[in-house]
Amino acid sequence: MNQASFSIRKSKLEAELKKKSRILGKLSDWNKNTVIELTITDGLLTLVIPGSRIELPCLTKSTAKATISFFYFKKIIQTWNDLKIECIIMDSTIKIGVTSFKAQSTFFESDRILRSINLPMNYSGYHLLQLENRGFTAEEIDFNGLEFELYQAKKSLKASIRKTTELLQIYGVTAVEIEELLNNKIKM
């Protein structure tokens, strides 16, 4: 069984989560799509949510990455009654104290997939389409739960190219020219 853990003062972790909650602004507690990515490396806990990244020095054991609903994780931390939070990430489970819950995804095998995907808080299809050009692998995109969103962005791009071609074909603009323009823009 794979396992990694971190131990940190509750007040330190809670303060950082409160700051990020303010940054997230008007996101509802019911928005289950907001994911927090926990990365445990040597002496460092890295938390990533769209639009921000937190690095917290703490006691760690082994290396792992896990994703979970941001608001669920935040509520568990807020209701925790100890001074220290000890979190263990196992194959598909996260355990804080005696409370265990299923992680959306976990990874232990190597640090190849431990790269975090930094997206703006209000990311769009444009940002998703740039992921492959920025060197993120299919495994990293899948791990971060972005594969369906990336598929939708590609589908939307094709529909936009088709519509634009229909509108501009009277001016001699072809689909190939539009695709070249967009490919150059996305690769930036």
C-alpha positions as a LaTeX table, in Angstrom:
\begin{tabular}{lrrr}
\hline
Residue & $x$ (\AA) & $y$ (\AA) & $z$ (\AA) \\
\hline
Met1 & 0.00 & 0.00 & 0.00 \\
Asn2 & 1.30 & 3.45 & $-0.96$ \\
Gln3 & 1.33 & 6.07 & 1.76 \\
Ala4 & 2.54 & 9.62 & 2.38 \\
Ser5 & 1.74 & 12.09 & 5.14 \\
Phe6 & 2.12 & 15.61 & 6.43 \\
Ser7 & 1.75 & 17.20 & 9.85 \\
Ile8 & 1.09 & 20.92 & 10.31 \\
Arg9 & $-0.35$ & 23.36 & 12.87 \\
Lys10 & $-4.06$ & 23.83 & 12.26 \\
Ser11 & $-3.86$ & 27.61 & 12.67 \\
Lys12 & $-1.20$ & 27.91 & 9.96 \\
Leu13 & $-3.15$ & 25.81 & 7.43 \\
Glu14 & $-6.50$ & 27.41 & 8.30 \\
Ala15 & $-5.11$ & 30.94 & 7.90 \\
Glu16 & $-3.85$ & 30.15 & 4.39 \\
Leu17 & $-7.15$ & 28.52 & 3.39 \\
Lys18 & $-9.07$ & 31.56 & 4.64 \\
Lys19 & $-6.90$ & 33.85 & 2.52 \\
Lys20 & $-7.52$ & 31.72 & $-0.56$ \\
Ser21 & $-11.25$ & 31.60 & 0.16 \\
Arg22 & $-11.29$ & 35.40 & $-0.04$ \\
Ile23 & $-9.37$ & 35.24 & $-3.31$ \\
Leu24 & $-11.89$ & 32.77 & $-4.68$ \\
Gly25 & $-14.48$ & 35.43 & $-3.99$ \\
Lys26 & $-18.00$ & 34.59 & $-4.88$ \\
Leu27 & $-17.58$ & 30.85 & $-5.39$ \\
Ser28 & $-20.38$ & 29.05 & $-3.58$ \\
Asp29 & $-19.74$ & 26.38 & $-0.97$ \\
Trp30 & $-21.88$ & 24.16 & $-3.18$ \\
Asn31 & $-19.50$ & 24.43 & $-6.14$ \\
Lys32 & $-18.06$ & 20.92 & $-6.15$ \\
Asn33 & $-15.92$ & 21.65 & $-9.19$ \\
Thr34 & $-13.32$ & 23.68 & $-7.29$ \\
Val35 & $-10.51$ & 21.24 & $-6.58$ \\
Ile36 & $-7.54$ & 21.61 & $-4.27$ \\
Glu37 & $-4.41$ & 19.70 & $-5.16$ \\
Leu38 & $-2.26$ & 18.54 & $-2.22$ \\
Thr39 & 1.37 & 17.79 & $-3.05$ \\
Ile40 & 3.64 & 16.37 & $-0.40$ \\
Thr41 & 7.37 & 16.59 & $-1.04$ \\
Asp42 & 10.39 & 16.72 & 1.29 \\
Gly43 & 9.41 & 19.11 & 4.10 \\
Leu44 & 6.86 & 20.95 & 1.99 \\
Leu45 & 3.09 & 20.85 & 1.50 \\
Thr46 & 1.97 & 22.58 & $-1.69$ \\
Leu47 & $-1.70$ & 23.43 & $-2.14$ \\
Val48 & $-2.92$ & 24.49 & $-5.58$ \\
Ile49 & $-6.35$ & 25.81 & $-6.51$ \\
Pro50 & $-7.19$ & 27.67 & $-9.71$ \\
Gly51 & $-5.59$ & 31.09 & $-9.43$ \\
Ser52 & $-3.28$ & 30.43 & $-6.50$ \\
Arg53 & $-0.57$ & 28.28 & $-5.00$ \\
Ile54 & 0.41 & 27.93 & $-1.34$ \\
Glu55 & 3.69 & 26.41 & $-0.16$ \\
Leu56 & 3.83 & 25.51 & 3.53 \\
Pro57 & 6.89 & 24.06 & 5.24 \\
Cys58 & 5.86 & 21.17 & 7.50 \\
Leu59 & 6.79 & 17.67 & 8.62 \\
Thr60 & 6.34 & 15.21 & 5.76 \\
Lys61 & 6.88 & 11.55 & 5.07 \\
Ser62 & 7.29 & 10.26 & 1.52 \\
Thr63 & 6.02 & 11.97 & $-1.65$ \\
Ala64 & 2.50 & 12.03 & $-3.08$ \\
Lys65 & $-0.13$ & 14.08 & $-4.78$ \\
Ala66 & $-3.90$ & 14.02 & $-4.21$ \\
Thr67 & $-6.90$ & 16.04 & $-5.28$ \\
Ile68 & $-10.11$ & 16.70 & $-3.38$ \\
Ser69 & $-12.98$ & 19.19 & $-3.35$ \\
Phe70 & $-11.61$ & 22.49 & $-2.00$ \\
Phe71 & $-14.69$ & 23.29 & 0.07 \\
Tyr72 & $-14.87$ & 19.80 & 1.60 \\
Phe73 & $-11.21$ & 19.97 & 2.60 \\
Lys74 & $-11.68$ & 23.48 & 4.02 \\
Lys75 & $-14.69$ & 22.40 & 6.11 \\
Ile76 & $-12.77$ & 19.44 & 7.56 \\
Ile77 & $-9.90$ & 21.74 & 8.56 \\
Gln78 & $-12.29$ & 24.32 & 10.07 \\
Thr79 & $-14.04$ & 21.71 & 12.22 \\
Trp80 & $-10.82$ & 20.01 & 13.34 \\
Asn81 & $-10.43$ & 20.25 & 17.14 \\
Asp82 & $-6.69$ & 19.62 & 17.59 \\
Leu83 & $-3.74$ & 22.02 & 17.42 \\
Lys84 & $-2.01$ & 19.84 & 14.81 \\
Ile85 & $-3.41$ & 18.27 & 11.69 \\
Glu86 & $-1.95$ & 14.96 & 10.65 \\
Cys87 & $-3.00$ & 13.88 & 7.18 \\
Ile88 & $-2.20$ & 10.54 & 5.56 \\
Ile89 & $-2.71$ & 9.97 & 1.84 \\
Met90 & $-3.15$ & 6.32 & 0.93 \\
Asp91 & $-3.92$ & 4.67 & $-2.42$ \\
Ser92 & $-7.32$ & 6.32 & $-2.96$ \\
Thr93 & $-8.08$ & 7.64 & 0.50 \\
Ile94 & $-7.15$ & 10.64 & 2.59 \\
Lys95 & $-7.20$ & 10.25 & 6.36 \\
Ile96 & $-7.17$ & 13.16 & 8.81 \\
Gly97 & $-7.18$ & 11.84 & 12.35 \\
Val98 & $-9.86$ & 9.12 & 12.42 \\
Thr99 & $-11.79$ & 10.66 & 9.51 \\
Ser100 & $-11.23$ & 8.95 & 6.16 \\
Phe101 & $-12.63$ & 10.04 & 2.81 \\
Lys102 & $-12.10$ & 9.20 & $-0.82$ \\
Ala103 & $-9.69$ & 11.36 & $-2.78$ \\
Gln104 & $-10.67$ & 12.34 & $-6.32$ \\
Ser105 & $-7.24$ & 11.15 & $-7.43$ \\
Thr106 & $-3.89$ & 10.18 & $-5.91$ \\
Phe107 & $-0.44$ & 9.54 & $-7.30$ \\
Phe108 & 2.67 & 8.02 & $-5.73$ \\
Glu109 & 4.76 & 6.21 & $-8.37$ \\
Ser110 & 7.20 & 8.95 & $-9.40$ \\
Asp111 & 7.54 & 12.69 & $-9.42$ \\
Arg112 & 6.91 & 12.76 & $-13.19$ \\
Ile113 & 3.26 & 13.62 & $-12.58$ \\
Leu114 & 3.86 & 15.81 & $-9.54$ \\
Arg115 & 3.93 & 19.02 & $-11.58$ \\
Ser116 & 1.03 & 21.29 & $-10.67$ \\
Ile117 & $-1.03$ & 22.88 & $-13.39$ \\
Asn118 & $-1.31$ & 26.58 & $-12.62$ \\
Leu119 & $-4.44$ & 28.00 & $-14.21$ \\
Pro120 & $-5.93$ & 31.45 & $-13.63$ \\
Met121 & $-8.89$ & 31.56 & $-11.27$ \\
Asn122 & $-11.33$ & 32.22 & $-14.13$ \\
Tyr123 & $-9.62$ & 30.05 & $-16.72$ \\
Ser124 & $-11.14$ & 29.59 & $-20.15$ \\
Gly125 & $-10.88$ & 27.21 & $-23.07$ \\
Tyr126 & $-7.92$ & 29.26 & $-24.31$ \\
His127 & $-5.94$ & 28.42 & $-21.14$ \\
Leu128 & $-6.87$ & 24.75 & $-21.38$ \\
Leu129 & $-5.81$ & 24.54 & $-25.03$ \\
Gln130 & $-2.38$ & 25.91 & $-24.08$ \\
Leu131 & $-1.71$ & 23.06 & $-21.60$ \\
Glu132 & $-0.45$ & 20.61 & $-24.21$ \\
Asn133 & 1.79 & 23.29 & $-25.74$ \\
Arg134 & 3.22 & 24.05 & $-22.29$ \\
Gly135 & 4.42 & 20.43 & $-22.06$ \\
Phe136 & 1.81 & 18.91 & $-19.75$ \\
Thr137 & 1.33 & 15.21 & $-20.41$ \\
Ala138 & $-2.01$ & 13.45 & $-20.86$ \\
Glu139 & $-1.44$ & 11.84 & $-17.43$ \\
Glu140 & $-0.98$ & 15.22 & $-15.74$ \\
Ile141 & $-4.09$ & 16.62 & $-17.44$ \\
Asp142 & $-6.05$ & 13.51 & $-16.46$ \\
Phe143 & $-4.74$ & 13.59 & $-12.88$ \\
Asn144 & $-5.93$ & 17.18 & $-12.48$ \\
Gly145 & $-9.38$ & 16.26 & $-13.77$ \\
Leu146 & $-9.11$ & 18.51 & $-16.81$ \\
Glu147 & $-9.41$ & 15.93 & $-19.60$ \\
Phe148 & $-13.14$ & 16.49 & $-20.19$ \\
Glu149 & $-12.79$ & 20.27 & $-20.00$ \\
Leu150 & $-9.91$ & 20.11 & $-22.51$ \\
Tyr151 & $-12.03$ & 17.92 & $-24.79$ \\
Gln152 & $-14.87$ & 20.47 & $-24.56$ \\
Ala153 & $-12.45$ & 23.33 & $-25.32$ \\
Lys154 & $-11.20$ & 21.51 & $-28.43$ \\
Lys155 & $-14.77$ & 20.82 & $-29.53$ \\
Ser156 & $-15.73$ & 24.47 & $-28.98$ \\
Leu157 & $-12.67$ & 25.63 & $-30.95$ \\
Lys158 & $-13.66$ & 23.45 & $-33.93$ \\
Ala159 & $-17.21$ & 24.84 & $-33.84$ \\
Ser160 & $-15.85$ & 28.41 & $-33.68$ \\
Ile161 & $-13.56$ & 27.76 & $-36.66$ \\
Arg162 & $-16.51$ & 26.38 & $-38.62$ \\
Lys163 & $-18.71$ & 29.40 & $-37.80$ \\
Thr164 & $-15.93$ & 31.89 & $-38.53$ \\
Thr165 & $-15.20$ & 30.21 & $-41.87$ \\
Glu166 & $-18.86$ & 30.46 & $-42.84$ \\
Leu167 & $-18.91$ & 34.17 & $-42.00$ \\
Leu168 & $-15.62$ & 35.08 & $-43.68$ \\
Gln169 & $-15.65$ & 32.83 & $-46.73$ \\
Ile170 & $-17.20$ & 35.66 & $-48.78$ \\
Tyr171 & $-13.91$ & 37.52 & $-48.22$ \\
Gly172 & $-11.82$ & 34.55 & $-49.38$ \\
Val173 & $-10.77$ & 33.42 & $-45.89$ \\
Thr174 & $-10.35$ & 29.65 & $-45.56$ \\
Ala175 & $-10.61$ & 27.32 & $-42.59$ \\
Val176 & $-6.89$ & 26.52 & $-42.99$ \\
Glu177 & $-5.97$ & 30.20 & $-42.59$ \\
Ile178 & $-8.14$ & 30.53 & $-39.48$ \\
Glu179 & $-6.63$ & 27.34 & $-37.99$ \\
Glu180 & $-3.08$ & 28.62 & $-38.63$ \\
Leu181 & $-3.88$ & 31.93 & $-36.94$ \\
Leu182 & $-5.38$ & 30.19 & $-33.91$ \\
Asn183 & $-2.59$ & 27.63 & $-33.66$ \\
Asn184 & $-0.02$ & 30.45 & $-33.56$ \\
Lys185 & $-2.09$ & 32.27 & $-30.91$ \\
Ile186 & $-2.55$ & 29.19 & $-28.72$ \\
Lys187 & 1.15 & 28.25 & $-28.87$ \\
Met188 & 2.13 & 31.63 & $-27.39$ \\
\hline
\end{tabular}
